[in-house]
Coordinates of C-alpha atoms in Angstrom, one line a residue:
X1 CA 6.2 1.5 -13.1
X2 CA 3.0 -0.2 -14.3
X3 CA 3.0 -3.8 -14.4
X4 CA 0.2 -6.1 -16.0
X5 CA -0.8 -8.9 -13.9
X6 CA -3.2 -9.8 -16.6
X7 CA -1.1 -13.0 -18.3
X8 CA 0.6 -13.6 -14.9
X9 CA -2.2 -15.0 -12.4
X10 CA 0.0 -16.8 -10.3
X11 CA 1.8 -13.4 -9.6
X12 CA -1.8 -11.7 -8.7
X13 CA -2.7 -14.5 -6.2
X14 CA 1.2 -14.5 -4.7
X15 CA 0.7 -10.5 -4.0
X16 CA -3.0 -11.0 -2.8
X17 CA -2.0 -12.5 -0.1
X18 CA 0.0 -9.5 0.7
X19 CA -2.9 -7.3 0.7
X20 CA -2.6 -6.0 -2.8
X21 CA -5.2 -6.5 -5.4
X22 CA -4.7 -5.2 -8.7
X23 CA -6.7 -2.6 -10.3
X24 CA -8.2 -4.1 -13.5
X25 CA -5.0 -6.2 -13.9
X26 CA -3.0 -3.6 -13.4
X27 CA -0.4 -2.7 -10.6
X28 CA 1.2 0.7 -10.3
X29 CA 4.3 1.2 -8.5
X30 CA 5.8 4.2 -7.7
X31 CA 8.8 5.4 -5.0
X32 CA 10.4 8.5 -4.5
X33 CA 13.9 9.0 -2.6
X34 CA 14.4 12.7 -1.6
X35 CA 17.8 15.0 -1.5
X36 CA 18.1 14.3 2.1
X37 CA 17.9 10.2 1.7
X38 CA 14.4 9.5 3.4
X39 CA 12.0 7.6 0.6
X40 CA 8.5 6.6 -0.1
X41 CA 6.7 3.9 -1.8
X42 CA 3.2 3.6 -3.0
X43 CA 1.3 0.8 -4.7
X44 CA -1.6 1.8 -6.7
X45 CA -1.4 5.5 -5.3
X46 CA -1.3 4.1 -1.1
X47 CA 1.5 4.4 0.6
X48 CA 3.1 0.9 1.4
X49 CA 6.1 -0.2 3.5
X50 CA 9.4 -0.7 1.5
X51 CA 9.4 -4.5 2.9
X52 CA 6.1 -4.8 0.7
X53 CA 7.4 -3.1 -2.4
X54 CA 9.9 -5.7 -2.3
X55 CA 8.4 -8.2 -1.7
X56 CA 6.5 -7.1 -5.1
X57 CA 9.6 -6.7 -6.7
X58 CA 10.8 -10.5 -5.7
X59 CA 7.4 -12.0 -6.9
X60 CA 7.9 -10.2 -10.3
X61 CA 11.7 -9.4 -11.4
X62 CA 13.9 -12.3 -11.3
X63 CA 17.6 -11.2 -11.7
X64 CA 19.4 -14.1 -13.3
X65 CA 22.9 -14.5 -11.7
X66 CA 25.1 -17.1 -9.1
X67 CA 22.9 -15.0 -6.0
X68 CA 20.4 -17.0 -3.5
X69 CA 17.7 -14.5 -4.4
X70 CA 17.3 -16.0 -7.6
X71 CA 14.2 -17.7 -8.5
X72 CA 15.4 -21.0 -8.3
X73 CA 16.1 -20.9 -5.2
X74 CA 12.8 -20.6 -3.7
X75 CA 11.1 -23.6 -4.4
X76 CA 8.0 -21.8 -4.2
X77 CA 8.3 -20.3 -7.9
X78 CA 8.6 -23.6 -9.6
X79 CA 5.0 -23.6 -10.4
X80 CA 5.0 -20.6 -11.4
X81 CA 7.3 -21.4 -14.2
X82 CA 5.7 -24.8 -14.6
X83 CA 2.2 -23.0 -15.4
X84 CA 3.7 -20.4 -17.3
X85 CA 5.3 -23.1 -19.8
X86 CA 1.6 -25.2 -19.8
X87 CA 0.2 -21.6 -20.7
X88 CA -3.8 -21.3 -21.3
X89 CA -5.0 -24.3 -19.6
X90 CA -3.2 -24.4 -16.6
X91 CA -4.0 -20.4 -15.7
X92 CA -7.8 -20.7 -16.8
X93 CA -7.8 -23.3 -14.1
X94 CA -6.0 -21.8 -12.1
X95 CA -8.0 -18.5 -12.3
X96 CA -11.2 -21.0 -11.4
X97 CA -9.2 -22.6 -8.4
X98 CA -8.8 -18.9 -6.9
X99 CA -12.3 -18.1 -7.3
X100 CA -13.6 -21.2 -5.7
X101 CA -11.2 -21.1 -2.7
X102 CA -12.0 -17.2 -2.3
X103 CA -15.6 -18.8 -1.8
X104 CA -14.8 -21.3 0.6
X105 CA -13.0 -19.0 2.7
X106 CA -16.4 -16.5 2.9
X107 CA -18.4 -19.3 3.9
X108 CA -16.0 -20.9 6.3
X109 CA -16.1 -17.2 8.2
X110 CA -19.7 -17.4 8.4
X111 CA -19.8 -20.9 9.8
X112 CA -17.1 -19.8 12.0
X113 CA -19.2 -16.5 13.0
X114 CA -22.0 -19.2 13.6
X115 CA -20.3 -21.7 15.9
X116 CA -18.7 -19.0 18.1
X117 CA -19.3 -19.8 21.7
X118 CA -22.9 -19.1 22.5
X119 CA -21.8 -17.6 25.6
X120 CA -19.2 -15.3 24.1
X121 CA -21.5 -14.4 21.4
X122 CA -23.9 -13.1 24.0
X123 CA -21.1 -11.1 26.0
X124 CA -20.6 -9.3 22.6
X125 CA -24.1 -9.2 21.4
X126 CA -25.1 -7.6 25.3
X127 CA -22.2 -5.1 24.8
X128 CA -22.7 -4.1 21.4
X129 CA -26.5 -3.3 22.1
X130 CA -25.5 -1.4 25.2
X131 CA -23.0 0.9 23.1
X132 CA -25.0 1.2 20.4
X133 CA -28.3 1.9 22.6
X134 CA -26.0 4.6 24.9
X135 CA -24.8 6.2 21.9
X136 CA -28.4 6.6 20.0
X137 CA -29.9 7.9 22.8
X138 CA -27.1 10.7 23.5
X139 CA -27.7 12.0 19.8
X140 CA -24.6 13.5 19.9
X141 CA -23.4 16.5 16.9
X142 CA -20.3 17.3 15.7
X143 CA -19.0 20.1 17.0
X144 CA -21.9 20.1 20.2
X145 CA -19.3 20.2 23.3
X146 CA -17.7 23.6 22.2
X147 CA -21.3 25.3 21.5
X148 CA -22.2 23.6 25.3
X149 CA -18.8 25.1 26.6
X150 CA -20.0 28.6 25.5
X151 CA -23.5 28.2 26.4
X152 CA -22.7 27.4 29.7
X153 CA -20.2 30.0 30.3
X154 CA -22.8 32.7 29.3
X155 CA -25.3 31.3 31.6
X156 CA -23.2 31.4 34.8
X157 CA -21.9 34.9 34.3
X158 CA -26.2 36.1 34.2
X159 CA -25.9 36.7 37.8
X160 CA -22.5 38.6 38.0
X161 CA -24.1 40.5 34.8
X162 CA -27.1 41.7 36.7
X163 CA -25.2 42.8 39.6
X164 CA -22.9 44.6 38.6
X165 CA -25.1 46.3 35.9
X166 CA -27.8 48.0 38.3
X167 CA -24.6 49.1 40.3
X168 CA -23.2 50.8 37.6
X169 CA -26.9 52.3 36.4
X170 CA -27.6 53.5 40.1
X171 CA -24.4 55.2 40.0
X172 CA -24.6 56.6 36.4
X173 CA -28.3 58.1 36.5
X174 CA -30.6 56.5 39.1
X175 CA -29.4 57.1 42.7
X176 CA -29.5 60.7 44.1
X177 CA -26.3 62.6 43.5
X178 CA -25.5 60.1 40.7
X179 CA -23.2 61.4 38.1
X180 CA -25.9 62.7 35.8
X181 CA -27.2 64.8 38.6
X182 CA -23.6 65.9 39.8
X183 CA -23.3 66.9 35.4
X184 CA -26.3 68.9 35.5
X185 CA -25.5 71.0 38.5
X186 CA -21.8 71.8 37.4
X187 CA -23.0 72.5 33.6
X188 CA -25.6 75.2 35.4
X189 CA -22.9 76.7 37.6
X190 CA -20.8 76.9 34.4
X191 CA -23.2 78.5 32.4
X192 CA -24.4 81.5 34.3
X193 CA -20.5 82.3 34.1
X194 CA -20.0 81.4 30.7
X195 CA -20.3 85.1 28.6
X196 CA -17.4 85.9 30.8
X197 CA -14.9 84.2 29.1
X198 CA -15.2 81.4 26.0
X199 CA -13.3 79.1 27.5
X200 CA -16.1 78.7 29.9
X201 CA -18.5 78.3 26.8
X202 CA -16.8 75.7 25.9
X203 CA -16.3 74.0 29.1
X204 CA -19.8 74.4 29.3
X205 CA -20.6 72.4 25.9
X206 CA -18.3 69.4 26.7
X207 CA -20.2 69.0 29.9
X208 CA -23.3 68.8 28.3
X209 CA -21.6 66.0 25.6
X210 CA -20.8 64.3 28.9
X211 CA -24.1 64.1 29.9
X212 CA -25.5 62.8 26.8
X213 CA -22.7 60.1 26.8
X214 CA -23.7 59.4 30.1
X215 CA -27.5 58.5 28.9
X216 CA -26.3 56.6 26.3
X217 CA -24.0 54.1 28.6
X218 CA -27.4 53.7 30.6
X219 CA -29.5 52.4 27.7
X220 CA -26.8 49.4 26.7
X221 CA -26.6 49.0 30.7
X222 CA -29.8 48.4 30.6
X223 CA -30.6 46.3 27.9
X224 CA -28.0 43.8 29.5
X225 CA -30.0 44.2 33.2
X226 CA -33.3 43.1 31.4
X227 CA -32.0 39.9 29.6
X228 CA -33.6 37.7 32.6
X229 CA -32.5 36.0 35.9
X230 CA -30.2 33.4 35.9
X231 CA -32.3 30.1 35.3
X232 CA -30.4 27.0 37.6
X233 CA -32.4 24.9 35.4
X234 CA -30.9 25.7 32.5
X235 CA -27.3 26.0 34.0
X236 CA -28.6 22.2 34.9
X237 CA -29.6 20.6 32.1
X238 CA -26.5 22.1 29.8
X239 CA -23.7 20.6 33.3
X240 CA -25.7 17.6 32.3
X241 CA -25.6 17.4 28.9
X242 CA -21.7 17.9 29.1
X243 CA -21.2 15.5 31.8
X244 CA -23.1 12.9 29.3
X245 CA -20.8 14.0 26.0
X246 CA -17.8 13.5 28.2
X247 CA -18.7 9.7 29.2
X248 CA -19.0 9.5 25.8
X249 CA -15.7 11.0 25.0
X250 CA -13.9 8.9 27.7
X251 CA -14.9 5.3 25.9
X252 CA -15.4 6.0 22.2
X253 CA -13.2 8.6 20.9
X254 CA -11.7 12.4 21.6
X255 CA -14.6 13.5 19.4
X256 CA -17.9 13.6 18.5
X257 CA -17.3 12.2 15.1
X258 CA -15.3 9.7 16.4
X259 CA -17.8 8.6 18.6
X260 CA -20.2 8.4 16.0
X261 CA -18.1 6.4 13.8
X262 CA -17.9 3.9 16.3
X263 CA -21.3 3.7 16.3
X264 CA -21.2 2.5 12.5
X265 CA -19.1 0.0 13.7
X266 CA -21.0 -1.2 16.3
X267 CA -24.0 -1.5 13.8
X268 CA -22.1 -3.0 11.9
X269 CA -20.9 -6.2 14.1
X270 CA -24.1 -6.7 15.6
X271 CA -25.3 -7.1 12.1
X272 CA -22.5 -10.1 11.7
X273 CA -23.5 -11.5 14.9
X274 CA -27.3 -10.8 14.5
X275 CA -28.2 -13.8 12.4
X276 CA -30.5 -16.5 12.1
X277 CA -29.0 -19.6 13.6
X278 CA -31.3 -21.6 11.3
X279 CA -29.0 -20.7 8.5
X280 CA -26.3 -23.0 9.9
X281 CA -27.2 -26.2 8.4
X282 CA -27.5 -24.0 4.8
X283 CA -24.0 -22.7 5.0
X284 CA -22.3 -26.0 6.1
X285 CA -24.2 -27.4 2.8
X286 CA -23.1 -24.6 0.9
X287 CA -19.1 -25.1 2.0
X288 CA -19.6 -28.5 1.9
X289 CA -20.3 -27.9 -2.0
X290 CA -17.8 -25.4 -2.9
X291 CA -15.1 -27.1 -1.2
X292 CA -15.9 -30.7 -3.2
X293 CA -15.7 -28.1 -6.3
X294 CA -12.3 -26.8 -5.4
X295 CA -11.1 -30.3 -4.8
X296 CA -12.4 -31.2 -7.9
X297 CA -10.8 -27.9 -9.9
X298 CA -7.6 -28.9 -7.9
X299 CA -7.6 -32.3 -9.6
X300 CA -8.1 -31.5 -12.6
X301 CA -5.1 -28.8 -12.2
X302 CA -2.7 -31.3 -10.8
X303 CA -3.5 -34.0 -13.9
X304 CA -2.9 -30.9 -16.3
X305 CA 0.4 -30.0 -14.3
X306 CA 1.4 -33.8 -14.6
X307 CA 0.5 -34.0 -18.1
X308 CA 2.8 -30.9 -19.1
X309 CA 5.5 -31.3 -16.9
X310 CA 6.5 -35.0 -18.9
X311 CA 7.2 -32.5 -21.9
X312 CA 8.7 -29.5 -19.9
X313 CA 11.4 -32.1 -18.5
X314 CA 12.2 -33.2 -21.7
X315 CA 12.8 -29.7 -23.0
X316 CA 14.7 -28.4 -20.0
X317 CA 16.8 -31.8 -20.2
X318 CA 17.2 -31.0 -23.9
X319 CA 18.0 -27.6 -23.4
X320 CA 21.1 -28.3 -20.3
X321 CA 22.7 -30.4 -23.1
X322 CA 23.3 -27.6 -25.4
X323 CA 25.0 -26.1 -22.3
X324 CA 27.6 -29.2 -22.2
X325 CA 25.2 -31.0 -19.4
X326 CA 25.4 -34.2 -21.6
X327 CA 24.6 -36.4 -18.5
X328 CA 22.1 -34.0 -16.1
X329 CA 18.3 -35.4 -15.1
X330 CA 16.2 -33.0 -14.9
X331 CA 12.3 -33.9 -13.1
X332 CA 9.3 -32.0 -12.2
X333 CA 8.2 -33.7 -8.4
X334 CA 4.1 -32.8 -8.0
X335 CA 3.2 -33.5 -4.3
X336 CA -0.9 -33.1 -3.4
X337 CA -0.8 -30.6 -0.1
X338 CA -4.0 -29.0 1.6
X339 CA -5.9 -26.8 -1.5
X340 CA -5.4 -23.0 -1.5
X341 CA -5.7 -20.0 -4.3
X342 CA -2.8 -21.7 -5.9
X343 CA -3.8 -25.5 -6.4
X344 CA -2.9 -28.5 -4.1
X345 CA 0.0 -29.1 -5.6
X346 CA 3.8 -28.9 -3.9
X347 CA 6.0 -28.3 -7.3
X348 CA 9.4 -28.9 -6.9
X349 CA 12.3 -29.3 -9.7
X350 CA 14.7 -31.9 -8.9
X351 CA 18.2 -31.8 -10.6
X352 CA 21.0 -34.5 -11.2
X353 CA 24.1 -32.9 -12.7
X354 CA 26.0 -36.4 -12.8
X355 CA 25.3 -40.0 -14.5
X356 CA 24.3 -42.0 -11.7
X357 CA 23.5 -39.9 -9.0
X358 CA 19.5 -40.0 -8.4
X359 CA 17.7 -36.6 -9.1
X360 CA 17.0 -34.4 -6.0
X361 CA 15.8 -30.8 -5.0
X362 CA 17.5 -28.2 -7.1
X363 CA 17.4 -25.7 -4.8
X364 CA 19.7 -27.8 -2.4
X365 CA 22.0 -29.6 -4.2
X366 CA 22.6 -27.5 -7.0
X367 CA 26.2 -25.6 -7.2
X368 CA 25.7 -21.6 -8.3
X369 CA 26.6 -22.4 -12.2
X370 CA 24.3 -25.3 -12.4
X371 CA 21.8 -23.1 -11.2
X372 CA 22.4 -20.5 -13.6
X373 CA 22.8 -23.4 -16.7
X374 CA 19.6 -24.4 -15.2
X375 CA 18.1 -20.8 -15.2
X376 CA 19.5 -19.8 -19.0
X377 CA 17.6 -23.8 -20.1
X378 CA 14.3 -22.8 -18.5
X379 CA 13.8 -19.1 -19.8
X380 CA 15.0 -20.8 -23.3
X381 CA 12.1 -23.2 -23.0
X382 CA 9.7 -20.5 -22.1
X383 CA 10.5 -18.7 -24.9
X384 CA 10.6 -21.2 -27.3
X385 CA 6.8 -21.7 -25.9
X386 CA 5.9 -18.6 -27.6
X387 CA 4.7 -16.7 -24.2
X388 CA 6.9 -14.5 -22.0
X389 CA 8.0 -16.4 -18.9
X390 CA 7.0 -15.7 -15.4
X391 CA 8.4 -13.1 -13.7
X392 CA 8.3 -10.6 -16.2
X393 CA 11.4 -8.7 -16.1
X394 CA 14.6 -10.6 -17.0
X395 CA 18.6 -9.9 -16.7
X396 CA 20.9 -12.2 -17.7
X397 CA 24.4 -12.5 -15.4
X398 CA 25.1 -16.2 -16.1
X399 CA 28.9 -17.1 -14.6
X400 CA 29.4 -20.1 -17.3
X401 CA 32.3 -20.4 -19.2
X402 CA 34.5 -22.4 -21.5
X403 CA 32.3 -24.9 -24.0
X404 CA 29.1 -23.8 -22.1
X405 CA 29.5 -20.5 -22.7
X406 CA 30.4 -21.0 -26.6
X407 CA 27.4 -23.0 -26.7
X408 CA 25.1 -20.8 -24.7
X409 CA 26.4 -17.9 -27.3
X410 CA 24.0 -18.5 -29.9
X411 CA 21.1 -18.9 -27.3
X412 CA 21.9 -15.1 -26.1
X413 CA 22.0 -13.8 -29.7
X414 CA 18.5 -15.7 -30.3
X415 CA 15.1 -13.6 -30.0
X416 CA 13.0 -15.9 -28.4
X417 CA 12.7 -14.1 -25.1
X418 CA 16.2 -13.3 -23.9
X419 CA 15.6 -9.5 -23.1
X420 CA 19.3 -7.6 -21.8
X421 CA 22.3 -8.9 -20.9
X422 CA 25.9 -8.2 -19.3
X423 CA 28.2 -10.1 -21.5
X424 CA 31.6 -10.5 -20.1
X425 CA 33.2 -13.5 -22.5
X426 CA 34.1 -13.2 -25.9
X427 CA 32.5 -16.3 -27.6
X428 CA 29.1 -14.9 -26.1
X429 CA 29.4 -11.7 -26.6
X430 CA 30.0 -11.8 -30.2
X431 CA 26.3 -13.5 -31.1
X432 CA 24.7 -10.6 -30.4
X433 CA 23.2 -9.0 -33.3
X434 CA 24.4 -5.3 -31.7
X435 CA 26.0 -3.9 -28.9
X436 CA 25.4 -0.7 -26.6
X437 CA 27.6 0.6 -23.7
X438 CA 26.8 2.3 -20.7
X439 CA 28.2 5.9 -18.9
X440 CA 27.5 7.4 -16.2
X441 CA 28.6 10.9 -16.5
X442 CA 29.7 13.0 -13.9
X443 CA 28.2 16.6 -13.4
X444 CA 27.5 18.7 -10.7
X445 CA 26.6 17.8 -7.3
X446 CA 22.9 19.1 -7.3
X447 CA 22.4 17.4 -11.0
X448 CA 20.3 14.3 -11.0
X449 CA 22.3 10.8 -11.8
X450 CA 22.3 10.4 -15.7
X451 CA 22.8 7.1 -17.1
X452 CA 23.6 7.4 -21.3
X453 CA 23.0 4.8 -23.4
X454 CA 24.9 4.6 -26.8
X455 CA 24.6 2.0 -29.7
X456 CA 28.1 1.1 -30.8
X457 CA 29.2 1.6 -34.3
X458 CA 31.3 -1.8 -36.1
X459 CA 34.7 0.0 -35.0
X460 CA 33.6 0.1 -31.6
X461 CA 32.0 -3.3 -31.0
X462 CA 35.4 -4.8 -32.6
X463 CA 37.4 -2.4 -29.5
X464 CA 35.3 -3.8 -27.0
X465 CA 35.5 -7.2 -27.9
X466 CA 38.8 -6.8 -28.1
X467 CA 39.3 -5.2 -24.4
X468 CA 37.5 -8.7 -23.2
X469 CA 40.1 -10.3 -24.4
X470 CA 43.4 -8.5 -23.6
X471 CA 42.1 -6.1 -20.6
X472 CA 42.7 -2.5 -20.5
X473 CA 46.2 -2.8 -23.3
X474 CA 44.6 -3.5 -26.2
X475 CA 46.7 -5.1 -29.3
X476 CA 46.7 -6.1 -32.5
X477 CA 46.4 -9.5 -31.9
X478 CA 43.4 -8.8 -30.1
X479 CA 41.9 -6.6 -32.4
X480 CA 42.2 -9.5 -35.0
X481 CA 40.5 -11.8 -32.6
X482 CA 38.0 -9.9 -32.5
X483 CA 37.5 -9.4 -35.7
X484 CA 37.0 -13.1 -36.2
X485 CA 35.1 -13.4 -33.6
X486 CA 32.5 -10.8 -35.2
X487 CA 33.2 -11.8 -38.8
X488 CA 29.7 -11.8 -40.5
X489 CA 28.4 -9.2 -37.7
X490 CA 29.9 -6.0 -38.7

């Protein structure tokens, strides 16, 4: 799923303190759910817990229906819809209200960085230098502990090489009755009896191959006896060498890379803590400035909130009485709070569903259908607005019946924003300009769930009206119903 976050800033700063930043407006979602039930989500390509995706999923899909996940209930998407209604001028402010307290927090760091405990900013700055001097001095490669490994393996075996090589050469060729000699003097014995019989002869020529394979074995012997003497120098400074990668190894990582990349980081810090405390006085100016301006931007975003919320009322009040709310108050409460990305503004909607009784907190006092009545007069006004409301995605499951829900009919069947719907009564159902049903057919076990989607045909709509009336037994009396219901529709 791609969403665009584009018309929908207070979304983007909601999810950005999450973590998640969207890529040129743009948020991808994606999750897969495997034959044997284990799942995984990713947001713009990364994998991400599930807890995140939903957490995406509440900031952006509001399901409409009598459930305390709904966005009513969480007082903390009022201004969303607020802004949404005001349009333009409340999110161009509202885009310059992130920006300037994204700025404030920067310099706030800095100054933080700055006023750190001079002794504790020494502890680290000694430290750091140590590391970093301890690790620029070692040099280390990549790879460089192995290739020491074998080095020093080849030099400690020189001596055990030597040995046992001019052993094997004294008693190959050099010494007196060595095998050569012993060759020679049983190949001349042979030969002065060798016309006798020509399995002599040949006896005769596989003792002289044995000597000349006896000749050959000396040369390589002796190219490995003239190599050198062991050098405990060298054996020394390679010990060394390892000894040094392995302290190394033992505080900065398995590897060399990994001690190298702590290096970067160490660089890195000490050029955050490595600053000039002259620059103090500059940055407190500097936050001094940008937090006047986001006071300022929040100001004039509270004054445009005020402004649009006397008008917003009015429509939502307007709207509830179309839904046989004749006597409910509906008010928009803006509180000034401590400035963040969003504003300084607490939004809350505060709802009276009697005549008399004083307007408080929708989200506590309202029952699950004045909620939902609430809910359907909102997402009218929205609409009527001429933008998309805020979420994006919309479902409607509104449990409102009798009057209400012949008024609410006509409101379903309009086009001004009202996207899908389950439709359950009669007198709503029948505004609609068409109907389509749902199947889920059944195959086999290793087919992928299909959901089918089917326009219905006059006939049809007219059956299905009627089975909302009389159930599963379907009459004639029904089917007339209907048929008055839909009169003008089919």
């Amino acid at each position: 799923m791609t969403l665009d976050l584009s018309g929908a800033p207070s979304v983007a700063s909601a999810l950005e303190k999450l973590g998640i930043v969207a890529e040129e407006g743009l948020l991808y979602l994606q999750r897969e759910v495997f034959a044997e039930g284990k799942s995984q989500a990713r947001i713009n390509g990364r994998p991400a817990p599930l807890s995140v995706m939903r957490e995406v999923g509440r900031q952006w899909i509001d399901l409409h229906g009598q459930h305390e996940h709904q966005g009513l209930i969480h007082s903390e998407n009022h201004v969303r819809y607020l802004d949404a209604w005001i349009g333009a001028p409340a999110e161009l402010t509202l885009r310059k209200v992130a920006e300037s307290h994204s700025n404030c927090q920067s310099l706030r760091m800095r100054l933080e960085g700055i006023r750190m405990n001079r002794r504790e900013r020494e502890q680290q700055l000694d430290l750091l230098r140590y590391q970093r001097q301890e690790i620029e001095s070692a040099a280390p490669r990549t790879g460089e502990f192995e290739e020491l490994q074998a080095r020093l393996r080849k030099l400690q075996s020189i001596a055990s090489v030597k040995e046992n090589s001019e052993a094997a050469l004294a008693r190959l060729i050099e010494a007196d009755e060595s095998a050569h000699d012993q060759l020679a003097k049983a190949l001349a014995l042979v030969e002065t009896i060798a016309d006798t019989d020509p399995q002599l002869k040949e006896a005769a020529e596989m003792l002289q191959s044995a000597m000349a394979s006896v000749q050959e074995a000396s040369r390589a012997i002796r190219g490995a006896t003239e190599e050198g003497d062991l050098d405990p120098a060298a054996v020394e400074h390679v010990a060394a060498r390892l000894d040094l990668l392995r302290r190394l190894r033992s505080k900065y990582g398995d590897e060399e890379s990994e001690v190298l990349a702590h290096l970067v980081r160490v660089r890195e810090r000490l050029s955050q803590l490595e600053f000039d405390e002259t620059d103090e006085p500059a940055i407190e100016a500097a936050l001094a400035e940008s937090l006047a301006q986001l006071r300022g931007l929040c100001e004039e975003l509270r004054a445009i909130r005020r402004d649009g919320a006397r008008e917003f009322d009015a429509r939502v009040e307007a709207e509830l009485r179309e839904l046989a709310m004749e006597a409910a108050v509906f008010a928009t409460a803006i509180e000034p709070r401590e400035p963040d990305g969003s504003g300084a503004d607490d939004v809350q909607f505060l709802f009276s569903a009697n005549k008399g009784e004083p307007a408080r907190p929708l989200s506590k006092i309202a029952s699950g259908g004045e909620v939902s009545r609430v809910m359907l007069a909102l997402k009218s006004v929205l609409a009527g607005r001429g933008g998309r409301s805020d979420p994006g995605l919309r479902r409607g499951g509104f449990r409102i019946g009798g009057t209400s829900g012949e008024r609410r009919g006509p409101q379903v069947g309009s086009t001004r924003g009202q996207r899908t719907g389950d439709r359950h009564q009669p007198p709503r159902s029948d505004c609609g300009p068409s109907h389509v049903a749902f199947s889920y057919p059944q195959g086999p076990i290793w087919r992928p769930m299909v959901t089918e989607v089917r326009v219905l045909s006059s006939d049809e709509r007219i059956e299905e009206v009627a089975r909302m009336i009389a159930g599963e037994e379907v009459g004639q009396a029904a089917l007339a119903q209907a048929k008055e219901l839909l009169k003008g529709r089919v």
